[in-house]
Amino acid sequence: MSPVVRFAPSPTGRIHIGNARTALFNWLYARSRGGAFLLRFDDTDAERSRPEFAEAIAADLRWLGIAPDRVERQSDRLAVYEAAAGRLRAKGVLYPCYETAEELDRQRRRQRLRGLPPVYDRRALALSEAERDALEAEGRRPHWRFLLPNFAEDPTAPRRTEIGWTDLFRGEQGIDIASMSDPVLVRADGSFTYTLPSVVDDIDLGITHVIRGDDHVTNTGAQIALFRALGAEPPVFGHHNLLQASSGEALSKRNAALSLASLRAAGIEPLAVAAFATLIGTAEAIRPVGSLDELAALFAPEKVNKAPARFALEELEALNARLVATLPYEAVAERLADLGIGGGAAFWLAVRGNLQRVADARRWWEIATGAVEPAVAEADRAFLAEAAALLPPEPWDASTWSVWTGRLKAATGRKGRALFMPLRLALTGLSSGPELAALLPFVGRPNTLARLCGSSSPPAG
Ligand code: GLU
């Protein structure tokens, strides 16, 4: 059966490279198996969710190359969650509780003092109808908890109940659902927490694989119990390691520097972000790829490390430079034109190996065709004058350089660095850069002559 996966961000901010990792793992997993990818906006938190963020997230995914097969918003599906909550109530596994946050806090503190785990003691289950009416008459509204199946007869005597699953990334996993409180599914204001909508959607939308960060491992026991309470088989779960900032801190939507939007604005290529986000913290070397399909072939859950992966911006920038060096002219032609860079494919191929970002090609275009401050050492003046005298006539092509330097070598006896470095310094003002053989035709004869004589501006006319 082909997999159906989902990426389920809450639209409360822009997504960062760690979220992109989750989206990509889902996408690549489905892609390489002929499956489908759903984008689901977990926007039941009306206060913090914003449609603008949902749109921006969809645009960020498009930029990465991910086109969802289907998009769903939880805010459109509230009636479906109501119906599911009704079924759970009817089964007696969703029960009303009236404790305030302060009361629960006090209760947890008392438990800790007595050396007990701070697990909700289910005292609300013992409330009689009259007691509930009295609490409601006080103006209290219930929140609703899911009764975890961790007891034999008496829910106030829970016993160790391990819920296990075979995790795509982590292998055999088990969570003792007696070690946790019954999760709140419906808040006192009637809104849903994340748990029920997520499970209901995973059932209704036919999700076969839930791939997400390993910060959700502890939720999985209760979620599996909820799938079963709703009469459904749980999907396959996979929890991948998280990305951390180089400081060791968790990435968060609040850290704007690592958002896809800011990486894009900084000139990082989408395929560099995709390759980096997918390959970091795995058994595969981080390397440039030519397409998401190539990345899909490299990705496998069992190659992903268990420990968190540290994200360093410098490493992403280095990967970007390696990727830019492989980009064919057609991939960048439009952007080069927008940047006012001419020279067609020949110029791009001459400079692409010397760029951090595509836009840096502009600098080499200026060096080739604009004003340059030649760096000419006194001791090289005579040599450069000789070079000027031996400069071949135009038209120039890629072979001009070797014809010229061959003659110069024969005339001066210089070779290697002593031959080439004074030319590079005079022609570009810099000690390193693209192959001069490829760059020279773009500099042209008048410009080259001027620079060999130490003159900075191109000759008029
Ligand atoms: N909205 C949840 C999150 O962003 C989704 C978790 C899940 O994939 O189940 O953490």
Short mmCIF file of C-alpha atoms and ligand atoms in Angstrom, two decimals:
data_model
loop_
_atom_site.label_atom_id
_atom_site.label_comp_id
_atom_site.label_asym_id
_atom_site.label_seq_id
_atom_site.Cartn_x
_atom_site.Cartn_y
_atom_site.Cartn_z
CA MET A 1 0.00 0.00 0.00
CA SER A 2 1.48 3.38 -0.87
CA PRO A 3 2.07 5.60 2.13
CA VAL A 4 0.00 8.66 2.96
CA VAL A 5 1.94 11.09 5.15
CA ARG A 6 1.26 14.51 6.57
CA PHE A 7 3.23 17.53 7.69
CA ALA A 8 1.23 19.26 10.39
CA PRO A 9 2.60 22.65 11.41
CA SER A 10 0.73 25.06 13.66
CA PRO A 11 0.56 28.33 11.72
CA THR A 12 1.86 30.41 14.62
CA GLY A 13 5.04 31.63 12.89
CA ARG A 14 7.32 30.98 9.94
CA ILE A 15 8.87 27.50 9.69
CA HIS A 16 12.56 26.99 10.35
CA ILE A 17 15.06 24.53 8.97
CA GLY A 18 14.15 21.98 11.68
CA ASN A 19 10.50 22.05 10.57
CA ALA A 20 11.71 21.75 6.98
CA ARG A 21 13.54 18.58 8.04
CA THR A 22 10.24 17.04 9.23
CA ALA A 23 8.43 18.16 6.07
CA LEU A 24 11.21 16.74 3.88
CA PHE A 25 11.41 13.42 5.70
CA ASN A 26 7.68 13.00 5.12
CA TRP A 27 7.86 14.17 1.51
CA LEU A 28 10.89 12.06 0.61
CA TYR A 29 9.47 9.00 2.32
CA ALA A 30 6.21 9.26 0.37
CA ARG A 31 7.88 10.35 -2.85
CA SER A 32 10.22 7.39 -3.09
CA ARG A 33 7.29 5.00 -2.53
CA GLY A 34 4.72 6.56 -4.83
CA GLY A 35 2.73 7.87 -1.86
CA ALA A 36 0.85 11.08 -1.06
CA PHE A 37 1.83 14.08 1.08
CA LEU A 38 -0.74 16.14 2.97
CA LEU A 39 -0.19 19.56 4.43
CA ARG A 40 -2.33 19.92 7.53
CA PHE A 41 -2.54 23.16 9.43
CA ASP A 42 -3.00 22.49 13.14
CA ASP A 43 -4.81 25.76 13.78
CA THR A 44 -7.24 24.93 16.57
CA ASP A 45 -5.46 27.49 18.77
CA ALA A 46 -7.43 30.42 17.39
CA GLU A 47 -5.52 32.93 19.45
CA ARG A 48 -2.03 32.16 18.11
CA SER A 49 -2.83 30.81 14.62
CA ARG A 50 -2.85 33.23 11.69
CA PRO A 51 -3.91 32.63 8.08
CA GLU A 52 -0.91 34.73 6.93
CA PHE A 53 1.43 32.23 8.59
CA ALA A 54 -0.38 29.33 6.92
CA GLU A 55 0.09 30.99 3.55
CA ALA A 56 3.72 31.76 4.27
CA ILE A 57 4.35 28.14 5.31
CA ALA A 58 2.77 26.87 2.08
CA ALA A 59 4.98 29.30 0.13
CA ASP A 60 8.09 28.18 2.05
CA LEU A 61 7.30 24.56 1.17
CA ARG A 62 6.77 25.48 -2.50
CA TRP A 63 10.13 27.22 -2.48
CA LEU A 64 11.71 24.02 -1.15
CA GLY A 65 10.10 22.09 -3.98
CA ILE A 66 7.33 20.44 -1.96
CA ALA A 67 3.89 20.52 -3.55
CA PRO A 68 1.28 18.95 -1.22
CA ASP A 69 -1.26 16.58 -2.76
CA ARG A 70 -3.86 17.95 -0.38
CA VAL A 71 -4.19 20.77 2.16
CA GLU A 72 -6.42 20.66 5.24
CA ARG A 73 -7.14 23.12 8.00
CA GLN A 74 -8.24 21.83 11.39
CA SER A 75 -10.29 24.97 11.92
CA ASP A 76 -12.55 23.74 9.08
CA ARG A 77 -13.14 20.43 10.80
CA LEU A 78 -14.32 21.34 14.30
CA ALA A 79 -17.66 19.57 13.83
CA VAL A 80 -15.83 16.33 13.06
CA TYR A 81 -13.88 16.63 16.33
CA GLU A 82 -17.12 17.38 18.22
CA ALA A 83 -18.62 14.21 16.83
CA ALA A 84 -15.57 12.17 17.83
CA ALA A 85 -15.63 13.67 21.34
CA GLY A 86 -19.32 12.68 21.51
CA ARG A 87 -18.44 9.08 20.66
CA LEU A 88 -15.77 9.00 23.35
CA ARG A 89 -18.17 10.45 25.93
CA ALA A 90 -20.75 7.82 25.01
CA LYS A 91 -18.11 5.14 25.61
CA GLY A 92 -17.32 6.65 28.99
CA VAL A 93 -13.68 7.37 28.12
CA LEU A 94 -13.96 11.17 27.98
CA TYR A 95 -14.86 12.56 31.38
CA PRO A 96 -15.45 16.05 32.76
CA CYS A 97 -13.06 17.57 35.31
CA TYR A 98 -13.53 20.81 37.20
CA GLU A 99 -10.16 21.52 38.83
CA THR A 100 -8.69 24.92 38.15
CA ALA A 101 -5.08 25.25 37.01
CA GLU A 102 -4.13 26.40 40.55
CA GLU A 103 -5.82 23.40 42.15
CA LEU A 104 -3.99 21.03 39.80
CA ASP A 105 -0.75 22.78 40.57
CA ARG A 106 -1.26 22.37 44.32
CA GLN A 107 -2.13 18.73 43.83
CA ARG A 108 1.06 18.11 41.84
CA ARG A 109 3.14 19.86 44.46
CA ARG A 110 1.66 17.69 47.21
CA GLN A 111 2.38 14.55 45.18
CA ARG A 112 5.98 15.59 44.62
CA LEU A 113 6.46 16.26 48.33
CA ARG A 114 5.26 12.74 49.03
CA GLY A 115 7.64 11.35 46.43
CA LEU A 116 4.82 10.41 44.06
CA PRO A 117 4.76 11.07 40.31
CA PRO A 118 2.65 14.15 39.48
CA VAL A 119 -0.07 12.18 37.72
CA TYR A 120 -3.71 13.28 37.79
CA ASP A 121 -5.54 11.09 40.34
CA ARG A 122 -8.86 10.91 38.47
CA ARG A 123 -10.80 12.24 41.39
CA ALA A 124 -13.28 13.87 38.98
CA LEU A 125 -14.47 10.36 38.04
CA ALA A 126 -15.94 10.04 41.53
CA LEU A 127 -18.08 13.18 41.26
CA SER A 128 -21.81 12.53 41.48
CA GLU A 129 -24.18 14.26 39.14
CA ALA A 130 -25.31 16.51 41.97
CA GLU A 131 -21.71 17.51 42.72
CA ARG A 132 -21.10 18.32 39.08
CA ASP A 133 -24.28 20.39 38.96
CA ALA A 134 -23.12 22.27 42.04
CA LEU A 135 -19.73 23.02 40.46
CA GLU A 136 -21.40 24.22 37.27
CA ALA A 137 -23.75 26.38 39.33
CA GLU A 138 -20.59 28.01 40.76
CA GLY A 139 -19.80 29.00 37.17
CA ARG A 140 -17.19 26.32 36.57
CA ARG A 141 -16.99 24.78 33.12
CA PRO A 142 -15.48 21.32 32.71
CA HIS A 143 -12.42 20.39 30.76
CA TRP A 144 -12.48 16.85 29.42
CA ARG A 145 -9.89 14.13 29.90
CA PHE A 146 -9.35 10.92 27.99
CA LEU A 147 -9.42 7.93 30.34
CA LEU A 148 -6.23 6.05 29.50
CA PRO A 149 -6.72 2.26 29.40
CA ASN A 150 -4.23 1.56 32.18
CA PHE A 151 -6.34 -0.27 34.76
CA ALA A 152 -8.24 -3.53 35.16
CA GLU A 153 -11.48 -2.70 36.98
CA ASP A 154 -10.77 0.33 39.08
CA PRO A 155 -9.54 3.45 37.26
CA THR A 156 -8.20 4.87 40.51
CA ALA A 157 -5.79 1.92 40.70
CA PRO A 158 -3.82 2.24 37.47
CA ARG A 159 -1.17 -0.36 36.76
CA ARG A 160 1.80 -0.49 34.48
CA THR A 161 0.51 -0.70 30.90
CA GLU A 162 3.07 -0.52 28.19
CA ILE A 163 1.95 0.59 24.75
CA GLY A 164 4.52 -0.42 22.20
CA TRP A 165 5.20 0.35 18.57
CA THR A 166 7.93 -0.27 16.04
CA ASP A 167 9.25 3.16 15.24
CA LEU A 168 10.49 3.81 11.71
CA PHE A 169 13.51 5.66 13.09
CA ARG A 170 13.98 4.35 16.62
CA GLY A 171 13.01 0.70 16.39
CA GLU A 172 11.05 -0.91 19.24
CA GLN A 173 9.54 1.69 21.57
CA GLY A 174 7.29 1.46 24.59
CA ILE A 175 5.56 4.00 26.78
CA ASP A 176 3.96 3.12 30.12
CA ILE A 177 0.63 4.95 30.01
CA ALA A 178 0.24 4.54 33.77
CA SER A 179 3.08 7.03 34.21
CA MET A 180 1.11 9.89 32.69
CA SER A 181 -2.00 11.91 33.42
CA ASP A 182 -5.14 11.37 31.39
CA PRO A 183 -4.66 13.94 28.61
CA VAL A 184 -7.03 16.89 28.39
CA LEU A 185 -8.72 16.68 24.98
CA VAL A 186 -11.23 19.52 25.36
CA ARG A 187 -10.47 22.73 27.25
CA ALA A 188 -12.96 24.46 29.56
CA ASP A 189 -13.74 26.97 26.80
CA GLY A 190 -14.76 24.08 24.52
CA SER A 191 -11.66 24.32 22.29
CA PHE A 192 -9.65 21.22 21.45
CA THR A 193 -6.08 20.59 22.44
CA TYR A 194 -3.85 19.13 19.74
CA THR A 195 -4.36 15.46 20.65
CA LEU A 196 -7.91 14.61 19.52
CA PRO A 197 -7.98 16.61 16.25
CA SER A 198 -4.63 15.14 15.27
CA VAL A 199 -5.76 11.55 15.82
CA VAL A 200 -9.18 12.10 14.22
CA ASP A 201 -7.54 13.63 11.15
CA ASP A 202 -4.93 10.90 10.91
CA ILE A 203 -7.83 8.41 10.83
CA ASP A 204 -10.12 10.34 8.47
CA LEU A 205 -7.42 11.35 6.02
CA GLY A 206 -6.07 7.81 5.84
CA ILE A 207 -2.62 8.64 7.17
CA THR A 208 -0.48 5.50 7.08
CA HIS A 209 2.77 6.96 8.50
CA VAL A 210 3.18 9.69 11.10
CA ILE A 211 6.70 11.05 10.74
CA ARG A 212 7.61 13.80 13.19
CA GLY A 213 10.23 15.04 15.64
CA ASP A 214 11.20 12.89 18.61
CA ASP A 215 9.78 15.51 20.99
CA HIS A 216 6.47 13.72 20.29
CA VAL A 217 7.59 10.24 21.43
CA THR A 218 5.91 10.57 24.84
CA ASN A 219 2.60 11.63 23.21
CA THR A 220 2.52 8.51 21.12
CA GLY A 221 1.39 6.06 23.84
CA ALA A 222 -1.74 8.08 24.59
CA GLN A 223 -2.36 8.69 20.88
CA ILE A 224 -2.22 4.98 20.08
CA ALA A 225 -4.73 4.39 22.89
CA LEU A 226 -6.93 7.09 21.39
CA PHE A 227 -6.78 5.55 17.90
CA ARG A 228 -8.01 2.30 19.42
CA ALA A 229 -10.71 4.03 21.49
CA LEU A 230 -11.99 5.52 18.22
CA GLY A 231 -12.03 2.06 16.68
CA ALA A 232 -9.07 2.60 14.35
CA GLU A 233 -5.75 0.85 13.82
CA PRO A 234 -2.90 3.24 14.62
CA PRO A 235 -0.60 4.22 11.73
CA VAL A 236 3.12 3.51 11.65
CA PHE A 237 5.00 6.08 13.74
CA GLY A 238 8.44 7.46 13.06
CA HIS A 239 10.20 9.95 15.34
CA HIS A 240 13.34 11.55 14.01
CA ASN A 241 16.10 13.33 15.89
CA LEU A 242 15.74 17.09 16.24
CA LEU A 243 17.98 19.85 14.95
CA GLN A 244 19.55 22.07 17.56
CA ALA A 245 21.17 25.46 17.17
CA SER A 246 24.97 25.32 17.43
CA SER A 247 24.56 26.57 21.03
CA GLY A 248 22.66 23.34 21.78
CA GLU A 249 19.35 25.18 22.10
CA ALA A 250 16.22 23.83 20.46
CA LEU A 251 15.25 25.65 17.26
CA SER A 252 12.07 27.64 17.64
CA LYS A 253 9.78 29.62 15.41
CA ARG A 254 10.90 32.64 17.40
CA ASN A 255 14.47 32.34 16.11
CA ALA A 256 13.92 34.24 12.86
CA ALA A 257 17.53 33.80 11.69
CA LEU A 258 16.95 30.13 10.88
CA SER A 259 13.56 30.54 9.22
CA LEU A 260 13.35 29.39 5.61
CA ALA A 261 12.37 32.95 4.74
CA SER A 262 15.61 34.35 6.11
CA LEU A 263 17.75 31.63 4.54
CA ARG A 264 16.09 32.40 1.24
CA ALA A 265 16.70 36.12 1.70
CA ALA A 266 20.35 35.34 2.48
CA GLY A 267 20.69 33.75 -0.96
CA ILE A 268 20.78 30.11 0.13
CA GLU A 269 19.47 27.80 -2.62
CA PRO A 270 16.38 25.72 -1.80
CA LEU A 271 18.21 22.52 -2.78
CA ALA A 272 21.04 23.40 -0.39
CA VAL A 273 18.51 23.82 2.43
CA ALA A 274 16.81 20.56 1.44
CA ALA A 275 20.05 18.58 1.20
CA PHE A 276 21.36 20.03 4.44
CA ALA A 277 18.12 19.55 6.40
CA THR A 278 17.81 15.96 5.14
CA LEU A 279 21.41 14.75 5.42
CA ILE A 280 22.62 16.40 8.63
CA GLY A 281 22.57 14.01 11.58
CA THR A 282 22.45 10.93 9.34
CA ALA A 283 24.89 8.30 8.12
CA GLU A 284 25.09 10.08 4.74
CA ALA A 285 27.71 12.75 4.07
CA ILE A 286 26.26 16.23 3.63
CA ARG A 287 26.64 16.93 -0.07
CA PRO A 288 25.02 18.87 -2.88
CA VAL A 289 22.29 17.10 -4.87
CA GLY A 290 20.77 17.90 -8.24
CA SER A 291 17.13 17.31 -7.31
CA LEU A 292 14.75 16.25 -4.55
CA ASP A 293 14.47 12.88 -6.30
CA GLU A 294 18.20 12.38 -5.87
CA LEU A 295 17.75 13.24 -2.20
CA ALA A 296 14.83 10.79 -1.94
CA ALA A 297 17.15 8.04 -3.10
CA LEU A 298 19.67 8.91 -0.35
CA PHE A 299 17.14 9.18 2.46
CA ALA A 300 16.15 6.24 4.65
CA PRO A 301 14.82 6.42 8.23
CA GLU A 302 17.33 3.84 9.44
CA LYS A 303 20.21 6.10 8.38
CA VAL A 304 19.11 8.88 10.75
CA ASN A 305 21.08 9.15 14.01
CA LYS A 306 19.34 8.96 17.38
CA ALA A 307 21.20 11.89 18.92
CA PRO A 308 20.18 15.45 18.09
CA ALA A 309 21.97 17.09 15.16
CA ARG A 310 23.69 20.44 15.62
CA PHE A 311 22.97 23.03 13.00
CA ALA A 312 25.73 25.50 12.08
CA LEU A 313 24.92 28.22 9.58
CA GLU A 314 28.52 28.19 8.28
CA GLU A 315 28.11 24.56 7.23
CA LEU A 316 24.94 25.36 5.32
CA GLU A 317 26.72 28.27 3.64
CA ALA A 318 29.61 25.99 2.67
CA LEU A 319 27.16 23.46 1.20
CA ASN A 320 25.45 26.28 -0.66
CA ALA A 321 28.76 27.28 -2.26
CA ARG A 322 29.38 23.65 -3.31
CA LEU A 323 25.89 23.44 -4.76
CA VAL A 324 26.15 26.76 -6.62
CA ALA A 325 29.36 25.44 -8.22
CA THR A 326 27.30 22.64 -9.80
CA LEU A 327 24.31 24.67 -11.04
CA PRO A 328 23.86 24.59 -14.81
CA TYR A 329 23.44 27.90 -16.63
CA GLU A 330 19.75 27.22 -17.37
CA ALA A 331 19.05 27.02 -13.64
CA VAL A 332 20.32 30.55 -13.06
CA ALA A 333 20.00 32.36 -16.42
CA GLU A 334 16.96 34.36 -15.39
CA ARG A 335 18.46 35.44 -12.09
CA LEU A 336 21.73 36.45 -13.76
CA ALA A 337 19.78 38.58 -16.23
CA ASP A 338 17.90 40.22 -13.35
CA LEU A 339 21.24 41.00 -11.73
CA GLY A 340 22.50 42.65 -14.91
CA ILE A 341 25.10 39.94 -15.49
CA GLY A 342 25.90 39.15 -19.12
CA GLY A 343 28.29 36.73 -20.72
CA GLY A 344 25.85 33.83 -21.09
CA ALA A 345 26.74 30.30 -20.11
CA ALA A 346 30.49 30.85 -20.65
CA PHE A 347 30.65 33.54 -17.98
CA TRP A 348 28.56 31.54 -15.52
CA LEU A 349 30.71 28.44 -15.99
CA ALA A 350 33.82 30.60 -15.51
CA VAL A 351 32.75 31.98 -12.13
CA ARG A 352 30.33 29.50 -10.52
CA GLY A 353 33.11 27.70 -8.65
CA ASN A 354 34.09 30.91 -6.86
CA LEU A 355 30.77 31.96 -5.36
CA GLN A 356 29.09 31.66 -1.99
CA ARG A 357 25.77 32.62 -3.57
CA VAL A 358 24.50 33.00 -7.11
CA ALA A 359 24.25 36.78 -6.63
CA ASP A 360 28.01 36.94 -5.94
CA ALA A 361 28.49 36.44 -9.69
CA ARG A 362 27.73 40.14 -9.92
CA ARG A 363 31.04 40.97 -8.28
CA TRP A 364 32.98 38.96 -10.89
CA TRP A 365 30.99 40.55 -13.67
CA GLU A 366 32.04 43.95 -12.35
CA ILE A 367 35.64 42.79 -12.04
CA ALA A 368 35.57 41.48 -15.61
CA THR A 369 33.83 44.40 -17.25
CA GLY A 370 33.96 47.37 -14.89
CA ALA A 371 36.61 49.29 -13.02
CA VAL A 372 39.27 47.34 -11.13
CA GLU A 373 42.07 48.61 -8.92
CA PRO A 374 44.98 46.55 -10.34
CA ALA A 375 47.50 45.38 -7.77
CA VAL A 376 50.84 45.90 -9.48
CA ALA A 377 54.13 45.40 -7.62
CA GLU A 378 57.00 47.71 -8.63
CA ALA A 379 59.19 44.65 -9.31
CA ASP A 380 56.69 43.31 -11.85
CA ARG A 381 56.28 46.46 -13.95
CA ALA A 382 58.73 45.42 -16.65
CA PHE A 383 57.22 41.94 -16.79
CA LEU A 384 53.70 43.37 -17.16
CA ALA A 385 54.88 45.75 -19.89
CA GLU A 386 56.25 42.73 -21.74
CA ALA A 387 52.91 40.96 -21.18
CA ALA A 388 51.09 43.96 -22.67
CA ALA A 389 53.35 43.88 -25.72
CA LEU A 390 52.66 40.18 -26.30
CA LEU A 391 48.90 40.42 -25.87
CA PRO A 392 47.28 38.70 -28.88
CA PRO A 393 44.91 40.67 -31.08
CA GLU A 394 41.16 40.17 -30.72
CA PRO A 395 38.89 38.24 -31.26
CA TRP A 396 39.58 36.36 -28.05
CA ASP A 397 38.34 33.02 -26.90
CA ALA A 398 39.08 30.46 -24.20
CA SER A 399 42.42 29.57 -25.85
CA THR A 400 43.75 33.16 -25.85
CA TRP A 401 45.12 32.84 -22.35
CA SER A 402 47.35 29.84 -23.08
CA VAL A 403 48.62 31.34 -26.35
CA TRP A 404 49.48 34.58 -24.54
CA THR A 405 51.06 33.06 -21.42
CA GLY A 406 52.96 30.55 -23.58
CA ARG A 407 54.62 33.42 -25.46
CA LEU A 408 55.23 35.29 -22.23
CA LYS A 409 56.87 32.28 -20.65
CA ALA A 410 59.20 31.86 -23.61
CA ALA A 411 60.08 35.57 -23.62
CA THR A 412 60.68 36.03 -19.88
CA GLY A 413 61.65 32.58 -18.64
CA ARG A 414 59.07 32.95 -15.84
CA LYS A 415 56.81 30.06 -15.02
CA GLY A 416 54.27 28.90 -12.43
CA ARG A 417 53.29 31.37 -9.75
CA ALA A 418 55.89 33.95 -10.84
CA LEU A 419 54.28 33.99 -14.25
CA PHE A 420 50.61 33.87 -13.29
CA MET A 421 50.26 35.76 -10.03
CA PRO A 422 51.35 39.21 -11.32
CA LEU A 423 48.86 38.77 -14.18
CA ARG A 424 46.04 37.81 -11.82
CA LEU A 425 46.82 40.72 -9.49
CA ALA A 426 46.92 43.18 -12.38
CA LEU A 427 43.79 41.86 -14.10
CA THR A 428 41.54 41.37 -11.06
CA GLY A 429 43.20 43.22 -8.19
CA LEU A 430 42.88 39.95 -6.24
CA SER A 431 45.16 37.01 -5.53
CA SER A 432 42.53 34.34 -6.15
CA GLY A 433 39.43 33.84 -8.25
CA PRO A 434 38.07 32.11 -11.34
CA GLU A 435 40.32 30.63 -14.01
CA LEU A 436 41.81 33.57 -15.91
CA ALA A 437 41.61 31.63 -19.17
CA ALA A 438 37.81 31.71 -18.88
CA LEU A 439 37.60 35.25 -17.53
CA LEU A 440 39.99 36.93 -20.00
CA PRO A 441 37.62 37.09 -23.00
CA PHE A 442 35.15 39.04 -20.84
CA VAL A 443 37.80 41.53 -19.74
CA GLY A 444 38.68 42.21 -23.37
CA ARG A 445 41.84 43.63 -24.90
CA PRO A 446 41.51 47.38 -24.11
CA ASN A 447 40.69 46.67 -20.46
CA THR A 448 43.47 44.12 -20.15
CA LEU A 449 46.02 46.54 -21.60
CA ALA A 450 44.94 49.30 -19.22
CA ARG A 451 45.18 47.02 -16.20
CA LEU A 452 48.60 45.69 -17.17
CA CYS A 453 49.76 49.30 -17.11
CA GLY A 454 48.24 49.75 -13.64
CA SER A 455 45.30 51.88 -14.74
CA SER A 456 42.07 51.31 -12.83
CA SER A 457 39.29 52.46 -15.14
CA PRO A 458 38.45 50.95 -18.46
CA PRO A 459 39.70 53.10 -21.32
CA ALA A 460 37.03 55.35 -22.79
CA GLY A 461 35.42 54.20 -26.04
N1 GLU B 1 1.17 20.51 15.16
C1 GLU B 1 2.05 19.53 15.75
C2 GLU B 1 3.43 20.14 15.88
O1 GLU B 1 3.74 21.04 15.14
C3 GLU B 1 2.06 18.29 14.90
C4 GLU B 1 2.70 17.13 15.57
C5 GLU B 1 2.45 15.87 14.78
O2 GLU B 1 3.04 15.75 13.70
O3 GLU B 1 1.67 15.03 15.22
O4 GLU B 1 4.19 19.74 16.74
#
